Amino acid sequence: MANYDFTVERLGEAKLNSPIRMGYKEGDGMSDYVSDDDRILYDLGTEVVDGKTVPKNSESLELAGPRAKIYFNPSHVHAAICTCGGICPGLNNVIRAVVRCLWYRYGVRRISGIQYGYLGLLENSPWPLIPLDPDVVDDIQEKGGTILGSARGGGKQVEEIVDSLERLNINILISIGGDGTLRGAYDIGEEIEKRGLKIAVVGVPKTIDNDLSFIDSSFGFDTAVASAVPSVRGAHVEAKNSINGIGLVKVMGRESGFIAASTSLAQSDVNFCLIPESPFDLKGPNGLFEHLKNRILDRGHAVILVAEGAGQNLVPPTGKTDASGNKKYQDIGLFLKEEIAKYFAEQGIPTSIKYIDPSYIIRSAPANSYDSIYCARLGAHAVHAAMAGKTKCIASRVNNQFVYLPIKVAVSKRSHVEIEGTLWRDVLENTRQPYSMLNSQR
């Protein structure tokens, strides 16, 4: 495993006593403060050396939680929260947790919501800050989306954003978003450091594709899978009740097929799970169509679950990008629907194809109970980091422990479904599809 520097940067020494009353030792009946020296191993792998079992790697992560000493005086704090990129289940939950922790635990009374991500911090932004307090966020966790609105772009206009943070006297920025958002947060933190300012920038990683490396999972992912299951179930019912019925469902997953893979396990009706990490051919003796035809002739119906980034090599590129710089993809679902219909018509086999795209329904859903708990804890841990003066870091969970990671490390690589890993192995066992549908690997 590569060596990573998991050191979390700080604005300076934390010297103020925390207003949060906690314990210092076991047995006093109170939860204890977390020390910067409290750490966990990143890699849980072990090896035997001289007859003793020892860790393979010594890299460790700083545990998240409230510190006994804090950096900011709560009465002087102006904290701001922004949500960037596409919406995702749990955004409102994180906003609510951040506001309530700042207000009730630290006594911070100036909390602002930035509208439409980093665009709301640009000089000519038409959107004013939204004052936040516990009453404003009282029941927002019951709703999907974000009360602050979310948008892509603006994150590269770093100097303009830091100008706004200075002008608004903001000294804590909680940035909730995915890979692009966190890269922007890191650049903002770098500009803040260059200017010698004392502004903490803490991220809460959000990506419905679950493609951020190092962390256990992104918030909203569990809800996304749970929301995708009814679409697969519906596709199965439609397929089974038609002559040679084919149910085709497309879910999100630009470069990583975690939603599709996990949904295939959650709903065992999927016969073919197509993800970006596992390329496939359409025609030929080992192509998708041949295996699909055999399934139809054998069982009379089939369900295909495809991630949006799968099979993009089979369609012409759009040549376009979104405001975050991501390539815009062709709709692989519609493409497959048309090509499957053509193929079976050529084969003289009647079929009924039902195409379902629940993508925006999935990401706009309110968080389920699992993600609600996760978001509540992530939001609080982000606040604890910021109040202690930690910066250019994210609050997340690794090895089932809440930790702080440097943003620079967190965005250094993207997580993918490992084709030779246990998740994909279990998907293949569940769907019973071939390990490869490339003719060259037959």
Short mmCIF file of C-alpha atoms in Angstrom, two decimals:
data_model
loop_
_atom_site.label_atom_id
_atom_site.label_comp_id
_atom_site.label_asym_id
_atom_site.label_seq_id
_atom_site.Cartn_x
_atom_site.Cartn_y
_atom_site.Cartn_z
CA MET A 1 0.00 0.00 0.00
CA ALA A 2 1.24 3.49 -0.82
CA ASN A 3 2.25 5.77 2.01
CA TYR A 4 -0.13 8.64 2.71
CA ASP A 5 0.29 11.69 4.91
CA PHE A 6 -2.86 11.80 7.00
CA THR A 7 -1.76 14.84 9.03
CA VAL A 8 -4.62 17.30 9.44
CA GLU A 9 -3.64 20.96 9.18
CA ARG A 10 -4.54 23.47 11.89
CA LEU A 11 -4.92 27.24 11.90
CA GLY A 12 -2.95 27.44 15.12
CA GLU A 13 -2.85 26.17 18.66
CA ALA A 14 -6.23 25.57 20.29
CA LYS A 15 -6.04 27.36 23.66
CA LEU A 16 -9.66 28.07 24.68
CA ASN A 17 -11.62 25.76 26.96
CA SER A 18 -14.45 24.06 25.13
CA PRO A 19 -17.96 24.98 26.33
CA ILE A 20 -18.88 21.32 25.89
CA ARG A 21 -18.74 19.58 29.25
CA MET A 22 -17.20 16.12 28.92
CA GLY A 23 -15.02 13.74 30.89
CA TYR A 24 -11.28 13.11 30.88
CA LYS A 25 -11.10 9.52 32.06
CA GLU A 26 -13.00 6.27 32.02
CA GLY A 27 -15.42 5.56 34.84
CA ASP A 28 -16.55 9.15 35.47
CA GLY A 29 -19.93 8.50 33.85
CA MET A 30 -19.30 10.92 30.96
CA SER A 31 -18.15 10.55 27.40
CA ASP A 32 -14.55 11.73 27.12
CA TYR A 33 -12.97 14.43 24.99
CA VAL A 34 -11.09 13.21 21.95
CA SER A 35 -7.38 14.00 21.79
CA ASP A 36 -5.46 14.76 18.61
CA ASP A 37 -3.31 11.80 19.60
CA ASP A 38 -6.28 9.41 19.45
CA ARG A 39 -5.82 7.60 16.17
CA ILE A 40 -6.74 4.39 14.34
CA LEU A 41 -4.86 2.39 11.73
CA TYR A 42 -5.95 3.04 8.16
CA ASP A 43 -4.98 -0.40 6.87
CA LEU A 44 -6.28 -3.25 9.03
CA GLY A 45 -4.19 -5.85 7.21
CA THR A 46 -1.68 -7.81 9.26
CA GLU A 47 1.35 -10.00 8.70
CA VAL A 48 3.38 -12.38 10.81
CA VAL A 49 6.88 -11.17 11.70
CA ASP A 50 9.10 -13.27 13.98
CA GLY A 51 6.08 -15.28 15.01
CA LYS A 52 4.03 -12.20 15.97
CA THR A 53 1.05 -10.74 14.17
CA VAL A 54 1.72 -7.06 13.41
CA PRO A 55 0.09 -4.40 11.19
CA LYS A 56 1.26 -4.34 7.58
CA ASN A 57 1.25 -0.55 7.58
CA SER A 58 1.51 2.05 10.30
CA GLU A 59 -0.43 4.90 8.67
CA SER A 60 -3.03 6.18 11.12
CA LEU A 61 -5.98 8.56 11.07
CA GLU A 62 -7.01 11.17 13.60
CA LEU A 63 -10.24 10.28 15.39
CA ALA A 64 -13.10 12.77 15.09
CA GLY A 65 -14.90 14.30 18.03
CA PRO A 66 -14.99 17.26 20.45
CA ARG A 67 -11.67 18.52 21.78
CA ALA A 68 -11.08 19.87 25.29
CA LYS A 69 -9.44 22.97 23.79
CA ILE A 70 -10.88 24.90 20.87
CA TYR A 71 -9.41 27.54 18.57
CA PHE A 72 -12.33 29.87 17.98
CA ASN A 73 -14.18 31.91 20.57
CA PRO A 74 -17.82 30.92 19.88
CA SER A 75 -19.08 34.48 20.42
CA HIS A 76 -16.81 35.68 17.60
CA VAL A 77 -17.66 32.94 15.11
CA HIS A 78 -19.51 33.51 11.87
CA ALA A 79 -20.01 30.04 10.39
CA ALA A 80 -21.24 29.41 6.87
CA ILE A 81 -22.55 26.27 5.17
CA CYS A 82 -22.79 25.52 1.45
CA THR A 83 -24.03 22.55 -0.57
CA CYS A 84 -22.51 22.03 -4.00
CA GLY A 85 -22.98 19.80 -7.04
CA GLY A 86 -26.00 17.58 -7.65
CA ILE A 87 -28.46 16.97 -4.84
CA CYS A 88 -28.28 13.83 -2.76
CA PRO A 89 -30.29 12.24 0.08
CA GLY A 90 -29.14 13.61 3.43
CA LEU A 91 -28.05 17.16 2.54
CA ASN A 92 -30.68 18.72 4.77
CA ASN A 93 -29.76 16.32 7.54
CA VAL A 94 -26.14 17.47 7.47
CA ILE A 95 -27.18 21.15 7.42
CA ARG A 96 -29.45 20.56 10.41
CA ALA A 97 -26.75 18.71 12.35
CA VAL A 98 -24.18 21.46 11.70
CA VAL A 99 -26.54 24.22 12.80
CA ARG A 100 -27.70 22.41 15.94
CA CYS A 101 -24.17 21.49 17.00
CA LEU A 102 -22.90 25.05 16.50
CA TRP A 103 -25.89 26.55 18.29
CA TYR A 104 -26.52 24.17 21.17
CA ARG A 105 -23.07 22.71 21.85
CA TYR A 106 -20.85 25.71 21.22
CA GLY A 107 -23.20 28.66 21.60
CA VAL A 108 -22.48 30.06 18.13
CA ARG A 109 -25.21 32.53 17.19
CA ARG A 110 -24.15 33.67 13.74
CA ILE A 111 -24.69 30.92 11.20
CA SER A 112 -25.31 31.60 7.51
CA GLY A 113 -26.42 29.42 4.64
CA ILE A 114 -24.78 30.12 1.28
CA GLN A 115 -27.19 29.64 -1.60
CA TYR A 116 -26.34 27.51 -4.65
CA GLY A 117 -22.90 26.35 -3.60
CA TYR A 118 -19.80 28.35 -4.41
CA LEU A 119 -21.78 30.49 -6.86
CA GLY A 120 -23.36 32.13 -3.82
CA LEU A 121 -19.93 33.39 -2.75
CA LEU A 122 -19.05 35.08 -6.02
CA GLU A 123 -18.88 38.86 -6.04
CA ASN A 124 -21.96 39.40 -8.19
CA SER A 125 -24.07 36.66 -6.62
CA PRO A 126 -27.77 37.62 -6.66
CA TRP A 127 -28.50 35.29 -3.74
CA PRO A 128 -28.21 36.67 -0.20
CA LEU A 129 -27.01 34.64 2.75
CA ILE A 130 -29.76 32.82 4.67
CA PRO A 131 -29.60 33.24 8.46
CA LEU A 132 -29.80 29.80 10.09
CA ASP A 133 -30.84 28.75 13.56
CA PRO A 134 -32.48 25.66 15.11
CA ASP A 135 -35.98 26.92 14.28
CA VAL A 136 -35.13 27.35 10.59
CA VAL A 137 -33.75 23.81 10.33
CA ASP A 138 -36.28 22.22 12.69
CA ASP A 139 -37.87 19.73 10.29
CA ILE A 140 -35.79 19.98 7.12
CA GLN A 141 -34.47 16.43 7.60
CA GLU A 142 -37.87 15.16 6.48
CA LYS A 143 -37.40 16.66 3.02
CA GLY A 144 -35.20 15.74 0.09
CA GLY A 145 -32.75 18.13 -1.49
CA THR A 146 -31.25 21.09 0.33
CA ILE A 147 -32.84 24.25 1.70
CA LEU A 148 -29.78 26.16 0.47
CA GLY A 149 -30.06 25.03 -3.13
CA SER A 150 -27.14 23.41 -4.89
CA ALA A 151 -25.24 24.13 -8.08
CA ARG A 152 -22.09 23.20 -9.93
CA GLY A 153 -19.30 25.60 -10.77
CA GLY A 154 -17.70 28.62 -9.12
CA GLY A 155 -15.11 26.59 -7.24
CA LYS A 156 -12.27 27.69 -9.51
CA GLN A 157 -12.85 31.38 -8.78
CA VAL A 158 -10.91 30.97 -5.59
CA GLU A 159 -9.66 34.53 -5.06
CA GLU A 160 -13.16 35.93 -5.51
CA ILE A 161 -14.58 33.42 -3.02
CA VAL A 162 -11.96 34.22 -0.39
CA ASP A 163 -12.61 37.93 -0.94
CA SER A 164 -16.24 37.25 -0.07
CA LEU A 165 -15.34 35.22 3.02
CA GLU A 166 -13.22 38.16 4.22
CA ARG A 167 -15.90 40.73 3.43
CA LEU A 168 -18.58 38.72 5.25
CA ASN A 169 -16.29 38.05 8.23
CA ILE A 170 -16.82 34.31 7.86
CA ASN A 171 -14.26 32.29 9.82
CA ILE A 172 -15.71 28.79 9.42
CA LEU A 173 -16.81 27.32 6.08
CA ILE A 174 -18.50 23.92 6.05
CA SER A 175 -18.54 22.72 2.44
CA ILE A 176 -20.77 19.74 1.59
CA GLY A 177 -20.11 18.12 -1.75
CA GLY A 178 -18.28 15.59 -3.86
CA ASP A 179 -14.89 15.34 -5.49
CA GLY A 180 -15.05 18.67 -7.36
CA THR A 181 -16.48 20.50 -4.35
CA LEU A 182 -13.75 19.19 -2.06
CA ARG A 183 -11.03 20.12 -4.56
CA GLY A 184 -12.51 23.60 -4.57
CA ALA A 185 -12.54 23.64 -0.75
CA TYR A 186 -8.87 22.67 -0.70
CA ASP A 187 -7.97 25.45 -3.15
CA ILE A 188 -9.96 27.91 -1.05
CA GLY A 189 -8.05 26.76 2.03
CA GLU A 190 -4.76 27.23 0.20
CA GLU A 191 -5.68 30.80 -0.78
CA ILE A 192 -6.75 31.49 2.81
CA GLU A 193 -3.37 30.26 4.04
CA LYS A 194 -1.52 32.34 1.45
CA ARG A 195 -3.27 35.45 2.72
CA GLY A 196 -2.55 34.59 6.36
CA LEU A 197 -6.25 34.47 7.25
CA LYS A 198 -7.74 32.44 10.08
CA ILE A 199 -10.65 30.72 8.33
CA ALA A 200 -11.29 27.01 8.83
CA VAL A 201 -12.47 25.03 5.80
CA VAL A 202 -13.99 21.64 6.59
CA GLY A 203 -15.67 19.35 4.09
CA VAL A 204 -18.40 16.75 4.42
CA PRO A 205 -18.02 14.31 1.50
CA LYS A 206 -21.16 13.84 -0.57
CA THR A 207 -21.35 11.71 -3.68
CA ILE A 208 -24.27 9.51 -4.54
CA ASP A 209 -21.91 7.37 -6.64
CA ASN A 210 -19.93 6.49 -3.48
CA ASP A 211 -16.71 6.98 -5.43
CA LEU A 212 -14.57 8.85 -2.90
CA SER A 213 -11.56 6.82 -1.83
CA PHE A 214 -10.37 6.04 1.69
CA ILE A 215 -13.78 6.41 3.36
CA ASP A 216 -16.27 3.63 4.16
CA SER A 217 -19.12 5.23 2.23
CA SER A 218 -20.66 8.58 1.35
CA PHE A 219 -23.86 9.71 3.00
CA GLY A 220 -26.96 9.21 0.87
CA PHE A 221 -25.62 6.07 -0.77
CA ASP A 222 -27.68 3.71 1.38
CA THR A 223 -30.84 5.71 0.61
CA ALA A 224 -29.97 5.68 -3.11
CA VAL A 225 -29.77 1.90 -3.14
CA ALA A 226 -32.99 1.56 -1.14
CA SER A 227 -34.71 3.94 -3.58
CA ALA A 228 -33.45 2.02 -6.63
CA VAL A 229 -34.82 -1.31 -5.43
CA PRO A 230 -38.52 -0.57 -6.21
CA SER A 231 -37.59 0.29 -9.81
CA VAL A 232 -35.81 -3.03 -10.24
CA ARG A 233 -38.72 -4.84 -8.61
CA GLY A 234 -41.12 -3.09 -10.99
CA ALA A 235 -38.95 -3.96 -13.98
CA HIS A 236 -38.95 -7.60 -12.91
CA VAL A 237 -42.75 -7.69 -12.55
CA GLU A 238 -43.20 -6.05 -15.96
CA ALA A 239 -40.73 -8.43 -17.60
CA LYS A 240 -42.17 -11.55 -16.01
CA ASN A 241 -45.70 -10.68 -17.07
CA SER A 242 -44.83 -10.07 -20.73
CA ILE A 243 -43.92 -12.39 -23.57
CA ASN A 244 -40.12 -12.46 -23.56
CA GLY A 245 -40.19 -9.43 -21.33
CA ILE A 246 -37.03 -7.41 -20.70
CA GLY A 247 -36.87 -4.92 -17.85
CA LEU A 248 -34.11 -2.34 -18.28
CA VAL A 249 -33.23 0.01 -15.41
CA LYS A 250 -30.59 2.75 -15.44
CA VAL A 251 -29.11 4.18 -12.23
CA MET A 252 -26.45 6.76 -11.51
CA GLY A 253 -22.77 5.86 -11.53
CA ARG A 254 -20.59 7.83 -13.90
CA GLU A 255 -17.25 6.16 -13.28
CA SER A 256 -18.07 3.82 -10.42
CA GLY A 257 -20.85 1.24 -10.39
CA PHE A 258 -21.47 0.97 -6.66
CA ILE A 259 -25.20 1.80 -6.82
CA ALA A 260 -25.82 -0.76 -9.56
CA ALA A 261 -23.71 -3.43 -7.84
CA SER A 262 -25.30 -2.95 -4.44
CA THR A 263 -28.83 -2.76 -5.86
CA SER A 264 -28.22 -6.04 -7.65
CA LEU A 265 -27.47 -7.63 -4.30
CA ALA A 266 -30.37 -5.91 -2.54
CA GLN A 267 -32.84 -7.09 -5.20
CA SER A 268 -31.87 -10.50 -6.55
CA ASP A 269 -34.05 -10.18 -9.66
CA VAL A 270 -31.19 -8.62 -11.67
CA ASN A 271 -29.79 -10.94 -14.35
CA PHE A 272 -27.24 -8.57 -15.90
CA CYS A 273 -25.51 -5.81 -13.94
CA LEU A 274 -23.53 -3.47 -16.22
CA ILE A 275 -21.01 -1.10 -14.64
CA PRO A 276 -18.25 1.21 -15.97
CA GLU A 277 -15.50 -0.93 -14.45
CA SER A 278 -16.49 -4.03 -16.44
CA PRO A 279 -16.57 -3.29 -20.22
CA PHE A 280 -18.71 -5.48 -22.44
CA ASP A 281 -19.44 -6.20 -26.09
CA LEU A 282 -22.96 -6.12 -27.48
CA LYS A 283 -22.65 -8.70 -30.24
CA GLY A 284 -20.54 -11.79 -30.79
CA PRO A 285 -20.52 -15.21 -29.12
CA ASN A 286 -19.70 -13.78 -25.69
CA GLY A 287 -21.45 -10.43 -26.01
CA LEU A 288 -24.36 -9.19 -23.91
CA PHE A 289 -26.94 -9.91 -26.61
CA GLU A 290 -26.00 -13.59 -26.93
CA HIS A 291 -26.24 -14.13 -23.17
CA LEU A 292 -29.48 -12.12 -23.03
CA LYS A 293 -31.00 -14.22 -25.84
CA ASN A 294 -30.08 -17.43 -24.04
CA ARG A 295 -31.68 -16.11 -20.85
CA ILE A 296 -34.88 -15.15 -22.71
CA LEU A 297 -35.13 -18.50 -24.47
CA ASP A 298 -34.46 -20.34 -21.23
CA ARG A 299 -36.55 -18.35 -18.74
CA GLY A 300 -38.83 -16.10 -20.81
CA HIS A 301 -37.82 -12.84 -19.13
CA ALA A 302 -34.75 -10.87 -18.01
CA VAL A 303 -33.79 -7.79 -15.97
CA ILE A 304 -30.82 -5.59 -16.87
CA LEU A 305 -29.48 -2.97 -14.44
CA VAL A 306 -27.03 -0.51 -15.99
CA ALA A 307 -24.99 2.31 -14.45
CA GLU A 308 -25.02 5.56 -16.45
CA GLY A 309 -21.28 5.38 -17.16
CA ALA A 310 -21.30 1.79 -18.41
CA GLY A 311 -20.76 1.08 -22.11
CA GLN A 312 -19.81 4.65 -23.02
CA ASN A 313 -17.24 3.20 -25.43
CA LEU A 314 -20.17 1.85 -27.46
CA VAL A 315 -21.70 5.28 -28.11
CA PRO A 316 -20.25 8.44 -29.67
CA PRO A 317 -18.97 10.97 -27.10
CA THR A 318 -21.05 14.10 -26.62
CA GLY A 319 -17.97 16.33 -26.53
CA LYS A 320 -19.65 18.38 -23.79
CA THR A 321 -18.94 18.97 -20.10
CA ASP A 322 -21.02 20.27 -17.21
CA ALA A 323 -20.19 23.26 -14.98
CA SER A 324 -17.98 21.04 -12.82
CA GLY A 325 -15.94 19.90 -15.80
CA ASN A 326 -17.44 16.39 -15.87
CA LYS A 327 -17.96 14.83 -19.30
CA LYS A 328 -21.58 14.66 -20.32
CA TYR A 329 -22.52 11.09 -21.21
CA GLN A 330 -24.86 9.64 -23.77
CA ASP A 331 -27.92 7.92 -22.30
CA ILE A 332 -26.73 4.32 -22.26
CA GLY A 333 -30.20 3.17 -21.17
CA LEU A 334 -31.98 4.51 -24.26
CA PHE A 335 -29.15 3.25 -26.45
CA LEU A 336 -29.45 -0.27 -25.04
CA LYS A 337 -33.23 -0.23 -25.36
CA GLU A 338 -33.02 0.59 -29.07
CA GLU A 339 -30.17 -1.84 -29.80
CA ILE A 340 -31.81 -4.71 -27.89
CA ALA A 341 -35.07 -4.16 -29.79
CA LYS A 342 -33.18 -4.17 -33.10
CA TYR A 343 -31.24 -7.31 -32.23
CA PHE A 344 -34.27 -9.38 -31.22
CA ALA A 345 -36.20 -8.19 -34.28
CA GLU A 346 -33.33 -9.45 -36.46
CA GLN A 347 -33.43 -12.75 -34.55
CA GLY A 348 -37.17 -13.05 -35.14
CA ILE A 349 -37.85 -13.22 -31.40
CA PRO A 350 -40.75 -11.04 -30.16
CA THR A 351 -39.93 -9.04 -27.02
CA SER A 352 -41.46 -6.42 -24.77
CA ILE A 353 -38.88 -3.96 -23.38
CA LYS A 354 -39.69 -1.70 -20.44
CA TYR A 355 -37.12 1.03 -19.73
CA ILE A 356 -37.09 2.73 -16.31
CA ASP A 357 -34.80 5.63 -15.34
CA PRO A 358 -35.32 6.51 -11.65
CA SER A 359 -32.11 8.58 -11.37
CA TYR A 360 -33.60 11.89 -10.24
CA ILE A 361 -36.20 10.21 -8.05
CA ILE A 362 -33.36 8.40 -6.28
CA ARG A 363 -31.20 11.42 -5.59
CA SER A 364 -34.10 13.65 -4.54
CA ALA A 365 -35.40 11.23 -1.90
CA PRO A 366 -35.20 12.15 1.79
CA ALA A 367 -32.58 10.23 3.74
CA ASN A 368 -33.59 6.91 5.25
CA SER A 369 -32.95 6.16 8.92
CA TYR A 370 -29.45 4.78 8.30
CA ASP A 371 -28.32 7.87 6.38
CA SER A 372 -30.11 10.18 8.84
CA ILE A 373 -27.98 8.80 11.66
CA TYR A 374 -24.85 8.97 9.53
CA CYS A 375 -25.51 12.58 8.50
CA ALA A 376 -26.25 13.70 12.06
CA ARG A 377 -22.89 12.39 13.21
CA LEU A 378 -20.96 13.68 10.20
CA GLY A 379 -22.36 17.20 10.64
CA ALA A 380 -21.45 17.31 14.33
CA HIS A 381 -17.94 15.99 13.69
CA ALA A 382 -17.38 18.62 11.00
CA VAL A 383 -18.26 21.31 13.54
CA HIS A 384 -15.92 19.84 16.18
CA ALA A 385 -13.08 19.94 13.64
CA ALA A 386 -13.74 23.53 12.62
CA MET A 387 -14.11 24.83 16.18
CA ALA A 388 -10.78 23.20 17.09
CA GLY A 389 -9.14 25.11 14.22
CA LYS A 390 -8.64 22.17 11.89
CA THR A 391 -8.76 23.07 8.22
CA LYS A 392 -8.54 21.64 4.71
CA CYS A 393 -9.92 18.36 6.03
CA ILE A 394 -13.06 16.27 5.81
CA ALA A 395 -15.09 14.49 8.47
CA SER A 396 -15.95 10.95 7.48
CA ARG A 397 -15.83 7.33 8.56
CA VAL A 398 -13.07 4.78 8.02
CA ASN A 399 -13.10 1.25 9.40
CA ASN A 400 -16.38 2.13 11.12
CA GLN A 401 -14.72 4.95 13.09
CA PHE A 402 -15.35 8.67 12.55
CA VAL A 403 -12.11 10.37 11.55
CA TYR A 404 -10.61 13.50 10.01
CA LEU A 405 -8.73 13.20 6.71
CA PRO A 406 -6.82 15.87 4.78
CA ILE A 407 -8.80 16.89 1.70
CA LYS A 408 -5.64 16.60 -0.40
CA VAL A 409 -5.45 12.89 0.37
CA ALA A 410 -9.20 12.26 0.15
CA VAL A 411 -9.40 13.51 -3.45
CA SER A 412 -6.07 12.02 -4.59
CA LYS A 413 -7.77 9.05 -6.22
CA ARG A 414 -11.24 7.79 -7.05
CA SER A 415 -12.83 4.63 -5.69
CA HIS A 416 -14.03 1.98 -8.14
CA VAL A 417 -15.69 -1.40 -7.92
CA GLU A 418 -12.81 -3.85 -7.93
CA ILE A 419 -13.55 -6.40 -10.63
CA GLU A 420 -11.44 -8.96 -8.77
CA GLY A 421 -12.83 -7.90 -5.38
CA THR A 422 -15.45 -9.45 -3.14
CA LEU A 423 -18.31 -7.05 -3.97
CA TRP A 424 -18.23 -7.82 -7.70
CA ARG A 425 -17.69 -11.51 -6.97
CA ASP A 426 -20.90 -11.53 -4.93
CA VAL A 427 -22.76 -9.64 -7.68
CA LEU A 428 -21.69 -12.23 -10.26
CA GLU A 429 -22.79 -15.04 -7.97
CA ASN A 430 -26.15 -13.34 -7.52
CA THR A 431 -26.86 -12.48 -11.15
CA ARG A 432 -25.10 -15.56 -12.57
CA GLN A 433 -23.85 -13.48 -15.48
CA PRO A 434 -20.43 -14.28 -16.98
CA TYR A 435 -17.42 -12.68 -15.30
CA SER A 436 -16.73 -11.03 -18.65
CA MET A 437 -18.89 -10.28 -21.68
CA LEU A 438 -15.97 -9.34 -23.91
CA ASN A 439 -15.40 -11.63 -26.88
CA SER A 440 -11.64 -11.25 -26.43
CA GLN A 441 -11.84 -12.82 -22.96
CA ARG A 442 -14.05 -15.75 -23.83
#
